[in-house]
Amino acid sequence: MSFRAVLRVSLSRNKSPLSLFRPHVFSRSFSQLPSTPKWPCFGIAFDIDGVILRGRVPIGGSTQALRRLYGDSGGGIPESRRASELSELLGVNILPLQIVQGHSPFKNLLKRFENELIVATGKGEPAVVMSEYGFKKVLSLDEYASYFDNIDPVAQYKTWTIEQVSSHYFNSTELVPRYDVFSESVKAAFVVSDPVDWGRDIQVLCDILRSGGLPGKKNGHQPPLYLAADDLEYQAAFPSERLGLGSFRIALESIFNRVHHSALEYTTFGKPNPFVFKNAEAILKQLQPSCPNSHAVDVGHMSSHAFKTLYMIGDNPSVDIKGAQQAGHPWFSILTRTGVFKGKENPADLVVDTVEEAVEYILRKEGCA
Amino acid sequence: MSFRAVLRVSLSRNKSPLSLFRPHVFSRSFSQLPSTPKWPCFGIAFDIDGVILRGRVPIGGSTQALRRLYGDSGGGIPESRRASELSELLGVNILPLQIVQGHSPFKNLLKRFENELIVATGKGEPAVVMSEYGFKKVLSLDEYASYFDNIDPVAQYKTWTIEQVSSHYFNSTELVPRYDVFSESVKAAFVVSDPVDWGRDIQVLCDILRSGGLPGKKNGHQPPLYLAADDLEYQAAFPSERLGLGSFRIALESIFNRVHHSALEYTTFGKPNPFVFKNAEAILKQLQPSCPNSHAVDVGHMSSHAFKTLYMIGDNPSVDIKGAQQAGHPWFSILTRTGVFKGKENPADLVVDTVEEAVEYILRKEGCA
């Protein structure tokens, strides 16, 4: 039986994204007749870094594996940068609607902070991400820090430039804050992705968090801190693992707890947090109606369709596999040897060499091969 | 009685330097007759940041206080950049010979690492500092990291440029390592001053230290790590304290101990390490013969001259005052309120508002006022 996979949602965080696929199976002869699909009751979650990509290079036969799932389905819908990047790298068409970032749970905090002054940090455009979620008064930590003279004591040694400052932040040539950061306290801090300038970010986050949101002022009640992920290390292009957002959190927490009288309080949303897996399952179901590839399928019926099995394919035992195991039914964990995991033991439901092997296993097991 | 102070040595580390003064007292009428000095048997150690300077601004009447100690003695001897900077900021003449950095104990490791591949990091020119100490094969972490593709996973988000790369490091336009960093292991890592790029430095130091000196390779025996200071926070130009080298060490150590099977081993040389105070006392005695201002004084006699009292003037109870107390006799600790310390209690031998008050107290007590 041939099949065609419909990408439901790619739940990813910047560094170690997770992509969820729910195959949409047709018999070969009916592949162009969406009114008669057979919906398999399984889904696949792919960790990206170390499973599908190493840096920007596809690994472990991932291109072939994903093409098998996706088929050659086209599409002309505008794509987000991430969807576009993944599409390009993997040779499949991933739609913006189907992309959900690791920081997507931040959306759930909109009601609480929509009109409050918040800061966001991390590589890329963290403030833009938060703005697009609907937060009205968000400043990147880059911009926020720029209003405070001498807040970064080694700034003079940095010859880097913050590109956004000139293009986005300021309407005039004067360094005039858009909000009164000197009297209006920051109500929450969000680490949207891996920080770039760890020293400055740890310093300014400590300033904000211990002062109650007003750097340089006396101790105050700590505003909430939210982090999009918490993995210690992940496999990227370098031969050995790179430090992840979890490492940044450890650095921040260790220092904060030494300079402040009470311990850092924070919430992380990354794997292995079971929320990620519950959320993935929920979004997968919810997004179905808006999936442009699903044509005229019986949406009502599909939305209530329970998964018999959800496969988590990951390279990191302590986040991908542990997370899937903690999430429980219907998750089935498959560990590849293309990333963080290089051991001989078997901490997962299944250990394979590559993502291609994992997909092959799933398709055989589900009777699709 | 008027007096003229001879600066023996300024033992300083980049961020929170310590300057040692040993007054050279003349009666007014014999001020030009160095054969008849009265040598007071006391010395003064000034912490710089938070006591004498805040950022680059003299505070607490420090300019007046130091002018009282230094008088208006001239000089035309070539000065190091630091001596020059301090001289300019304080309006006194400080000679290069009389400057000793916080990383000066690294000199004592020359015999062990003179011809070994070592790396050095920190703001300023850490590799130049080490080269000037006599280390033959030293690379800055900036240069070292530049040879390893993808070692810094967020490098693409940094638009800073490492100025030294173009001017110092490379003889050709090709990125050709001066040493074979891919096969020759790093034998020791030195943190000479406050790191600028914490994330990159923590990543690359973890790579070096856990691999046995060859980033990307399997676990190996940890090369030694030396840090020039260990203060958690210090008072600079920003109203609240800034994170110091001790905070960087905590971040590095917390992460390393999570990603590696055995705990980080390191040696710190900063205050409150009693070594700093013993070393200061020793250097103060040793440098006397070469002090250009000491004219024809009886050097042999002076070198064996024991101090009755050494005053430590600092703003930080946990490094300056604790250090002086741990060092014991002949140290006497004076805490100012111009920096880190803002409390009501009295953790030192004496608490004053400013360095000017401290100097006034000392001069009265020693009968020089």
XYZ file of C-alpha atoms in Angstrom:
738
model
C 0.000 0.000 0.000
C 1.291 3.374 -0.957
C 0.569 6.252 1.353
C 0.691 9.964 1.513
C 1.518 11.710 4.720
C -0.166 14.877 5.826
C 1.952 17.017 8.044
C -0.275 18.109 10.854
C 2.053 20.192 12.895
C 5.702 20.642 13.477
C 6.088 21.437 17.134
C 9.582 22.707 17.351
C 11.747 24.808 19.515
C 14.509 26.718 17.871
C 17.305 24.382 18.745
C 15.810 20.948 19.142
C 12.542 21.052 17.262
C 9.954 18.363 17.290
C 7.927 17.740 14.153
C 4.691 15.854 14.277
C 3.393 13.928 11.349
C 0.113 12.140 10.967
C 0.098 9.998 7.896
C -2.855 10.301 5.592
C -3.114 6.948 3.887
C -4.750 6.310 0.560
C -4.776 3.160 -1.391
C -2.700 3.764 -4.487
C -5.675 3.768 -6.804
C -7.547 6.336 -4.771
C -4.698 8.682 -4.054
C -6.422 11.550 -5.800
C -9.789 10.895 -4.206
C -9.711 12.492 -0.780
C -13.248 11.518 -0.047
C -12.146 7.941 0.560
C -9.096 8.177 2.790
C -8.096 5.528 5.256
C -6.799 7.410 8.302
C -4.183 5.450 10.164
C -4.509 5.788 13.906
C -0.891 6.643 14.515
C 1.305 9.703 14.387
C 5.029 10.325 14.341
C 6.962 12.939 16.264
C 10.450 13.633 14.948
C 13.088 15.383 16.925
C 14.919 17.463 14.325
C 18.483 18.117 15.534
C 20.482 14.916 15.701
C 17.727 12.912 14.020
C 16.813 14.727 10.818
C 19.437 17.462 10.662
C 22.918 17.997 12.018
C 23.323 21.743 11.775
C 21.778 22.335 8.357
C 22.702 18.983 6.858
C 20.090 16.204 6.543
C 21.319 12.972 8.188
C 20.351 9.351 8.639
C 18.458 9.148 5.353
C 16.003 11.729 6.672
C 15.348 13.260 3.277
C 14.342 9.924 1.838
C 12.383 9.024 4.963
C 10.410 12.260 4.913
C 9.810 12.105 1.200
C 8.311 8.684 1.765
C 5.950 10.196 4.301
C 5.183 13.353 2.392
C 5.134 12.069 -1.086
C 5.555 14.881 -3.571
C 2.642 17.003 -2.479
C 2.968 20.561 -3.689
C 1.598 23.781 -2.245
C 1.599 27.496 -2.870
C 0.626 28.883 0.492
C 2.902 31.546 2.080
C 5.410 29.939 4.423
C 6.997 31.260 7.589
C 10.765 31.468 7.583
C 11.007 28.288 9.595
C 8.597 26.365 7.463
C 10.470 27.631 4.453
C 13.841 26.647 5.881
C 12.702 23.167 6.852
C 10.998 22.732 3.504
C 14.148 23.694 1.677
C 16.472 21.561 3.748
C 14.294 18.482 3.681
C 12.835 18.753 0.218
C 9.259 18.564 1.448
C 6.626 21.229 1.644
C 5.899 22.366 5.173
C 3.249 25.009 5.631
C 3.394 27.836 8.188
C 0.067 26.737 9.664
C 1.653 23.422 10.402
C 4.577 24.851 12.302
C 4.311 25.173 16.051
C 7.377 26.372 17.924
C 8.628 25.121 21.270
C 7.627 28.506 22.667
C 4.049 28.069 21.508
C 2.844 27.490 25.100
C 3.715 31.155 25.701
C 0.503 31.937 23.813
C -1.403 30.534 26.744
C -0.027 33.373 28.893
C -1.473 36.077 26.661
C -4.447 36.771 28.877
C -2.181 37.440 31.841
C 0.468 39.575 30.125
C -1.155 40.941 26.971
C -0.911 44.580 28.065
C 1.965 44.248 30.534
C 5.580 45.187 29.946
C 7.474 41.977 29.217
C 10.947 41.157 27.913
C 11.964 38.361 25.573
C 15.383 36.994 24.725
C 17.001 34.358 22.544
C 18.482 34.027 19.094
C 16.425 35.201 16.180
C 13.662 37.693 16.831
C 12.198 36.845 20.225
C 10.215 40.072 20.537
C 8.686 39.568 17.113
C 7.656 36.042 18.092
C 5.928 37.359 21.209
C 4.322 40.250 19.339
C 2.880 37.820 16.840
C 1.376 35.876 19.721
C -0.442 39.079 20.636
C 1.643 40.510 23.474
C 1.321 44.284 23.176
C 4.245 45.581 25.255
C 7.174 43.327 24.572
C 10.783 44.425 24.335
C 13.674 42.226 23.327
C 16.320 42.044 26.025
C 18.668 43.621 23.466
C 16.497 46.703 23.272
C 15.648 46.745 26.974
C 19.299 46.561 28.026
C 20.232 49.320 25.600
C 18.296 51.867 27.679
C 20.365 51.259 30.818
C 23.809 52.837 30.798
C 26.558 50.569 32.073
C 24.233 47.628 32.710
C 26.680 45.368 30.843
C 30.137 46.005 32.282
C 31.957 44.306 29.395
C 29.895 45.942 26.646
C 32.863 48.027 25.563
C 34.721 44.840 24.666
C 31.995 43.634 22.370
C 32.319 44.707 18.819
C 29.105 42.990 17.852
C 26.135 45.024 16.797
C 22.492 44.312 17.465
C 20.985 44.588 14.048
C 17.432 45.072 15.214
C 18.266 48.219 17.151
C 18.696 50.283 14.032
C 15.962 48.731 11.956
C 13.126 47.943 14.345
C 13.465 49.520 17.708
C 13.832 53.208 17.305
C 11.795 55.704 15.421
C 14.282 58.493 15.808
C 18.029 58.668 16.147
C 17.587 59.340 19.851
C 17.711 56.409 22.246
C 14.251 57.009 23.620
C 12.564 54.012 25.238
C 9.196 53.101 23.772
C 8.029 52.420 27.319
C 9.110 54.024 30.557
C 11.449 51.237 31.560
C 12.771 53.285 34.471
C 9.459 53.451 36.317
C 7.376 50.675 34.790
C 8.449 47.316 36.089
C 8.884 44.279 33.875
C 6.058 41.855 34.657
C 7.541 38.721 33.073
C 10.654 37.513 31.250
C 10.573 34.991 28.413
C 13.504 33.007 27.084
C 12.148 32.212 23.649
C 15.189 30.449 22.212
C 18.892 29.954 22.923
C 20.411 33.178 24.177
C 23.264 34.584 22.114
C 24.931 36.845 24.689
C 24.833 34.702 27.814
C 26.772 37.075 30.068
C 24.618 40.091 29.261
C 21.399 38.077 29.431
C 22.266 36.493 32.787
C 23.216 39.914 34.137
C 20.103 41.711 32.931
C 17.754 38.865 33.852
C 19.275 38.844 37.362
C 18.752 42.631 37.467
C 15.117 42.345 36.411
C 14.248 39.301 38.481
C 15.797 40.294 41.793
C 14.644 43.912 41.693
C 11.031 43.102 40.974
C 11.358 44.303 37.398
C 13.340 47.543 37.780
C 17.100 47.036 37.246
C 19.282 48.908 39.710
C 16.498 49.153 42.295
C 16.212 47.383 45.641
C 15.060 43.810 46.002
C 11.515 43.158 44.905
C 9.190 40.270 44.218
C 10.525 38.140 41.382
C 8.506 38.439 38.152
C 7.771 35.097 36.489
C 10.413 33.612 34.193
C 9.427 31.309 31.352
C 11.817 29.267 29.244
C 10.879 27.604 25.962
C 13.073 24.562 26.500
C 15.262 22.893 29.069
C 17.602 20.499 27.335
C 21.093 20.425 28.722
C 22.744 19.507 25.436
C 21.750 18.769 21.870
C 23.423 17.470 18.771
C 24.141 20.103 16.140
C 26.807 20.298 13.449
C 29.801 20.045 15.830
C 30.936 16.458 16.544
C 30.148 16.666 20.260
C 26.932 18.018 21.750
C 26.364 21.721 22.218
C 25.019 23.355 25.375
C 21.291 23.965 25.221
C 18.750 26.206 26.877
C 18.794 23.948 29.924
C 22.469 24.782 30.395
C 21.703 28.481 30.179
C 18.984 27.995 32.784
C 21.431 26.184 35.071
C 23.941 29.027 34.734
C 21.294 31.673 35.424
C 19.804 29.748 38.320
C 23.171 28.955 39.952
C 24.204 32.593 39.871
C 20.813 34.026 40.840
C 20.617 31.739 43.850
C 23.987 33.043 45.023
C 23.269 36.746 44.603
C 19.642 36.762 45.754
C 18.047 35.818 49.043
C 15.456 33.495 47.571
C 15.751 30.799 44.931
C 14.917 31.444 41.286
C 11.400 30.464 40.283
C 10.858 29.522 36.676
C 8.726 27.467 34.317
C 10.204 25.505 31.440
C 8.162 24.201 28.568
C 10.623 22.020 26.712
C 10.979 18.272 26.482
C 10.930 16.140 28.581
C 8.054 18.133 30.090
C 4.958 15.949 29.492
C 3.092 19.140 28.569
C 5.001 19.160 25.283
C 3.708 15.729 24.397
C 0.151 16.374 25.545
C 0.193 19.657 23.673
C 1.565 18.016 20.541
C -1.207 15.468 20.576
C -3.840 18.115 21.174
C -2.565 20.470 18.472
C -2.319 17.614 16.027
C -5.993 16.963 16.486
C -6.993 20.620 16.498
C -5.013 21.619 13.437
C -6.551 18.933 11.297
C -9.437 21.032 10.017
C -7.121 23.745 8.780
C -4.620 21.451 7.167
C -4.639 22.509 3.526
C -3.665 19.059 2.379
C -6.586 17.381 4.037
C -8.949 18.415 1.298
C -12.547 17.498 2.034
C -12.022 14.906 4.678
C -14.553 14.345 7.416
C -13.088 16.835 9.823
C -15.552 16.331 12.625
C -14.915 12.664 12.649
C -11.162 13.072 12.460
C -10.944 15.568 15.282
C -12.301 13.078 17.710
C -10.177 10.301 16.311
C -7.913 8.901 19.029
C -4.395 7.848 18.228
C -3.581 4.221 18.802
C 0.144 4.978 18.707
C 2.222 8.130 18.610
C 5.853 7.514 17.754
C 8.505 9.775 19.212
C 11.735 9.542 17.219
C 14.560 11.250 19.060
C 18.309 11.178 19.636
C 18.361 12.301 23.242
C 17.420 9.758 25.937
C 16.991 12.375 28.655
C 14.556 14.632 26.785
C 12.995 12.849 23.803
C 12.768 9.355 25.225
C 12.231 10.250 28.860
C 9.584 12.730 27.773
C 7.693 10.198 25.686
C 7.873 7.643 28.475
C 6.613 10.149 31.036
C 3.796 11.150 28.700
C 2.711 7.506 28.598
C 0.053 6.146 26.284
C -0.124 6.385 23.288
C 3.572 7.329 22.983
C 6.124 4.813 21.697
C 9.756 5.943 21.863
C 12.359 5.288 19.170
C 15.954 6.334 19.781
C 18.397 6.933 16.932
C 22.172 6.809 17.069
C 22.677 9.884 14.904
C 22.819 12.430 17.714
C 23.333 12.662 21.449
C 22.849 8.929 22.096
C 25.906 6.811 21.403
C 25.470 4.137 24.079
C 25.016 0.385 23.889
C 22.086 0.062 26.270
C 18.451 0.418 25.257
C 16.630 3.133 27.209
C 13.781 3.403 24.651
C 11.038 1.176 23.285
C 13.257 0.736 20.231
C 16.785 1.738 19.264
C 17.715 2.165 15.595
C 20.664 3.638 13.748
C 18.844 6.281 11.698
C 15.537 8.014 11.245
C 15.153 6.159 7.962
C 15.228 2.865 9.865
C 12.706 4.237 12.339
C 10.279 5.230 9.600
C 10.764 1.882 7.894
C 9.954 0.126 11.179
C 6.819 2.218 11.729
C 5.503 1.750 8.237
C 5.994 -2.007 8.426
C 4.384 -2.200 11.842
C 1.424 -0.109 10.705
C 1.062 -2.122 7.551
C 1.944 0.757 5.233
C 5.240 -0.525 3.826
C 54.510 66.499 59.283
C 54.162 66.387 55.545
C 54.852 63.161 53.763
C 55.396 61.739 50.369
C 54.102 58.342 49.433
C 56.022 55.957 47.266
C 53.826 53.561 45.369
C 55.402 50.170 45.722
C 53.027 48.035 43.772
C 49.518 48.069 42.570
C 48.303 44.529 42.719
C 45.203 44.568 40.673
C 42.969 42.299 38.716
C 41.115 43.706 35.772
C 37.778 44.173 37.408
C 38.411 44.678 41.066
C 42.022 45.714 41.285
C 43.959 46.089 44.477
C 46.585 48.800 44.737
C 49.231 48.689 47.387
C 50.854 51.790 48.730
C 53.724 52.105 51.145
C 54.161 55.657 52.284
C 57.642 57.102 52.165
C 57.726 59.782 54.805
C 60.064 62.720 54.906
C 60.060 65.599 57.239
C 59.123 68.665 55.229
C 62.566 70.187 55.380
C 64.293 67.042 54.186
C 61.895 66.151 51.433
C 64.644 66.377 48.838
C 67.149 64.449 50.875
C 66.388 60.786 50.420
C 69.264 59.720 52.628
C 67.238 60.680 55.646
C 63.814 59.184 55.116
C 61.643 58.021 57.933
C 59.998 54.839 56.687
C 56.650 54.271 58.272
C 56.050 50.634 59.065
C 52.634 50.473 57.470
C 51.168 49.989 54.026
C 47.785 50.512 52.446
C 45.952 48.246 50.038
C 43.145 49.896 48.096
C 40.482 47.996 46.318
C 39.827 50.060 43.193
C 36.270 49.401 41.952
C 33.733 50.695 44.422
C 36.388 52.392 46.556
C 38.454 54.567 44.227
C 36.553 54.326 40.958
C 33.026 53.566 39.927
C 33.393 52.630 36.295
C 35.865 55.282 35.195
C 34.772 57.948 37.646
C 36.785 58.657 40.818
C 34.575 58.439 43.918
C 34.684 59.032 47.642
C 37.284 61.786 47.438
C 39.755 59.257 46.064
C 41.570 61.743 43.883
C 42.268 63.988 46.844
C 43.110 61.020 49.060
C 45.612 59.602 46.583
C 47.117 62.991 45.853
C 47.738 63.317 49.575
C 49.594 60.018 49.500
C 51.433 60.575 46.241
C 52.138 64.224 46.456
C 52.889 65.702 43.079
C 55.828 63.499 42.193
C 56.528 63.567 38.486
C 57.996 60.890 36.229
C 58.862 60.191 32.617
C 59.127 56.453 32.582
C 57.155 54.437 29.965
C 53.877 53.237 31.426
C 51.771 50.202 30.662
C 48.246 50.907 29.477
C 46.842 50.128 32.901
C 49.324 52.262 34.736
C 48.610 54.991 32.244
C 44.866 54.660 32.642
C 44.989 54.684 36.421
C 47.402 57.584 36.367
C 45.131 59.579 34.139
C 41.957 58.821 36.062
C 43.438 59.486 39.465
C 45.779 62.318 38.641
C 48.802 60.542 40.101
C 51.730 58.938 38.384
C 51.707 55.176 38.531
C 54.612 53.348 36.937
C 54.337 50.077 35.001
C 56.826 48.410 37.320
C 54.486 49.180 40.176
C 51.489 47.535 38.581
C 50.806 43.915 39.349
C 47.670 42.364 37.903
C 45.367 39.904 39.611
C 46.587 37.318 37.144
C 50.186 37.852 38.172
C 50.266 34.498 40.015
C 49.986 32.891 36.559
C 53.673 33.761 36.163
C 54.440 31.145 38.763
C 53.117 28.493 36.369
C 55.597 29.407 33.636
C 57.974 26.540 34.375
C 55.164 24.022 33.954
C 53.501 25.417 30.824
C 56.149 27.590 29.135
C 56.311 25.426 26.001
C 52.884 23.796 26.215
C 49.785 24.738 24.246
C 47.584 26.825 26.522
C 44.481 28.969 25.996
C 43.609 32.253 27.674
C 40.332 34.139 27.802
C 38.892 37.331 29.230
C 38.314 40.902 28.196
C 41.263 42.821 26.842
C 44.180 40.880 25.458
C 44.494 37.731 27.555
C 46.907 35.997 25.174
C 49.174 39.041 25.113
C 49.201 39.091 28.909
C 50.259 35.451 29.002
C 52.836 35.919 26.243
C 54.388 38.754 28.181
C 54.688 36.437 31.168
C 56.797 34.195 28.934
C 54.328 31.511 27.831
C 55.435 30.480 24.333
C 52.379 28.683 22.944
C 49.351 30.619 24.070
C 46.200 31.168 22.036
C 43.316 33.376 23.023
C 40.066 31.453 23.227
C 38.826 33.755 20.431
C 41.533 32.491 18.126
C 41.360 28.896 19.335
C 37.596 28.669 18.825
C 37.871 30.190 15.369
C 39.642 27.066 14.097
C 36.737 24.764 14.983
C 33.797 24.919 12.606
C 30.412 25.013 14.327
C 31.904 24.951 17.830
C 29.646 27.887 18.763
C 26.109 27.013 17.672
C 24.830 30.591 17.951
C 27.815 32.202 16.217
C 25.664 33.062 13.213
C 23.566 35.330 15.416
C 26.572 37.319 16.552
C 27.478 40.159 14.327
C 30.457 41.069 16.428
C 33.870 40.908 14.892
C 36.946 39.776 16.710
C 39.308 42.552 15.900
C 42.406 40.627 16.835
C 41.688 37.922 14.305
C 42.479 40.159 11.415
C 45.271 42.127 12.968
C 47.173 39.713 15.170
C 46.302 36.130 14.625
C 46.785 35.327 11.005
C 49.665 35.913 8.717
C 47.690 35.065 5.638
C 44.078 35.391 4.662
C 43.672 31.654 5.206
C 42.431 30.409 8.554
C 45.486 28.307 9.274
C 46.114 27.483 12.924
C 49.483 28.519 14.269
C 49.564 25.255 16.185
C 47.997 21.942 15.323
C 44.984 22.372 17.545
C 43.355 19.264 16.097
C 46.034 16.872 17.324
C 47.873 18.800 20.037
C 45.857 18.908 23.220
C 45.455 22.038 25.295
C 47.459 21.561 28.496
C 45.874 24.338 30.577
C 43.194 27.030 30.366
C 43.528 30.456 31.946
C 40.728 32.914 32.637
C 42.766 36.092 32.792
C 39.930 38.572 33.229
C 36.140 38.788 32.898
C 34.991 36.856 29.858
C 33.098 38.843 27.235
C 31.280 36.038 25.412
C 30.139 33.823 28.282
C 28.175 31.343 26.201
C 30.998 30.690 23.744
C 33.616 30.578 26.507
C 31.609 28.169 28.669
C 30.998 25.961 25.623
C 34.614 25.899 24.449
C 36.041 25.538 27.951
C 33.679 22.597 28.538
C 34.866 21.149 25.210
C 38.522 21.522 26.137
C 38.217 20.444 29.743
C 36.058 17.358 29.322
C 37.870 16.026 26.271
C 41.331 16.263 27.745
C 42.200 19.249 25.592
C 40.844 18.215 22.176
C 37.332 19.599 21.524
C 34.982 17.127 19.886
C 36.968 14.121 21.081
C 36.009 11.543 23.720
C 36.318 12.164 27.424
C 39.848 12.719 28.653
C 41.680 13.861 31.747
C 40.761 17.443 32.599
C 43.571 19.923 31.963
C 44.064 22.422 34.802
C 41.895 25.547 34.845
C 43.131 28.744 36.457
C 41.033 31.826 37.141
C 42.468 35.217 38.026
C 39.679 36.147 40.424
C 36.615 34.738 42.083
C 34.387 37.558 43.208
C 30.706 36.978 42.731
C 29.845 40.648 42.254
C 31.575 43.992 42.226
C 30.569 47.604 42.128
C 31.104 49.301 38.772
C 29.322 52.244 37.146
C 25.819 50.697 37.247
C 23.867 51.441 40.458
C 23.677 47.788 41.495
C 26.587 45.341 41.520
C 27.693 43.573 38.356
C 28.433 39.865 38.077
C 32.120 39.099 38.445
C 34.523 36.352 37.502
C 33.261 34.280 40.419
C 29.811 34.271 38.809
C 31.303 33.115 35.525
C 33.086 30.345 37.404
C 29.825 29.283 39.059
C 28.088 29.146 35.666
C 30.914 27.130 34.105
C 31.184 24.794 37.082
C 27.421 24.194 37.365
C 27.163 23.265 33.710
C 30.389 21.253 33.549
C 29.339 19.190 36.534
C 26.098 18.320 34.758
C 27.597 17.368 31.406
C 30.720 15.599 32.661
C 31.172 12.557 34.865
C 33.569 14.191 37.300
C 33.479 17.572 38.998
C 35.347 20.563 37.610
C 38.757 21.129 39.162
C 40.042 24.678 39.192
C 42.274 27.118 40.999
C 41.262 30.720 41.662
C 43.702 33.407 42.634
C 41.460 36.302 43.526
C 40.460 37.807 46.825
C 39.550 36.564 49.389
C 42.236 33.952 48.709
C 44.896 34.638 51.390
C 47.515 34.090 48.684
C 46.588 37.493 47.267
C 47.383 39.176 50.539
C 50.572 37.204 51.205
C 51.664 37.880 47.646
C 50.880 41.576 47.968
C 52.995 41.841 51.073
C 55.831 39.906 49.481
C 55.811 41.889 46.235
C 55.659 45.117 48.158
C 58.912 44.215 49.878
C 60.562 42.811 46.770
C 59.738 45.686 44.478
C 61.210 48.252 46.779
C 64.705 48.162 45.271
C 63.441 48.921 41.812
C 61.059 51.672 42.768
C 62.213 54.686 40.772
C 60.983 57.057 43.429
C 62.979 55.493 46.210
C 66.189 57.218 45.181
C 69.174 56.055 47.166
C 67.424 54.564 50.133
C 68.960 51.718 52.072
C 67.391 48.975 50.072
C 68.861 46.085 51.985
C 67.553 47.441 55.202
C 64.184 48.238 53.752
C 63.667 44.831 52.197
C 63.836 43.175 55.539
C 61.633 45.804 57.073
C 58.507 44.180 58.514
C 55.174 45.934 58.354
C 53.535 46.756 61.629
C 50.208 47.323 59.910
C 48.870 46.748 56.414
C 45.537 48.458 55.757
C 43.083 46.876 53.366
C 40.509 49.403 52.157
C 37.683 47.676 50.333
C 33.988 47.900 49.552
C 33.193 44.193 49.493
C 32.881 42.374 52.826
C 33.073 38.919 51.279
C 36.276 39.435 49.330
C 38.203 42.470 50.582
C 37.378 42.270 54.260
C 37.083 38.506 54.584
C 40.358 38.187 52.694
C 42.200 40.595 54.968
C 40.804 38.884 58.043
C 41.809 35.449 56.785
C 45.276 36.730 55.945
C 45.632 37.835 59.579
C 48.495 39.912 60.929
C 49.488 42.560 59.932
C 46.268 43.231 57.982
C 43.705 45.756 59.253
C 40.445 45.931 57.308
C 38.577 49.133 56.455
C 35.233 48.933 54.708
C 33.802 51.839 52.709
C 30.180 52.484 51.847
C 30.881 53.553 48.265
C 30.474 50.136 46.662
C 29.057 46.701 47.354
C 28.608 47.259 51.095
C 25.491 49.177 52.036
C 24.694 47.519 55.372
C 24.430 48.848 58.903
C 26.488 46.182 60.641
C 30.267 46.314 60.991
C 31.980 43.278 59.542
C 35.402 44.976 59.322
C 37.926 46.451 61.745
C 36.580 49.841 60.699
C 33.685 51.094 58.553
C 33.874 54.525 56.922
C 31.887 56.303 54.242
C 34.648 56.967 51.729
C 38.237 56.176 50.895
C 39.116 59.746 51.807
C 37.907 59.110 55.344
C 39.879 55.890 55.433
C 43.100 57.619 54.412
C 42.433 60.404 56.905
C 42.005 57.797 59.649
C 45.211 55.985 58.706
C 47.292 59.123 58.530
C 46.048 60.279 61.924
C 46.632 56.895 63.482
C 50.116 56.683 62.025
C 50.918 60.194 63.063
C 51.288 61.555 59.556
C 48.327 63.910 59.420
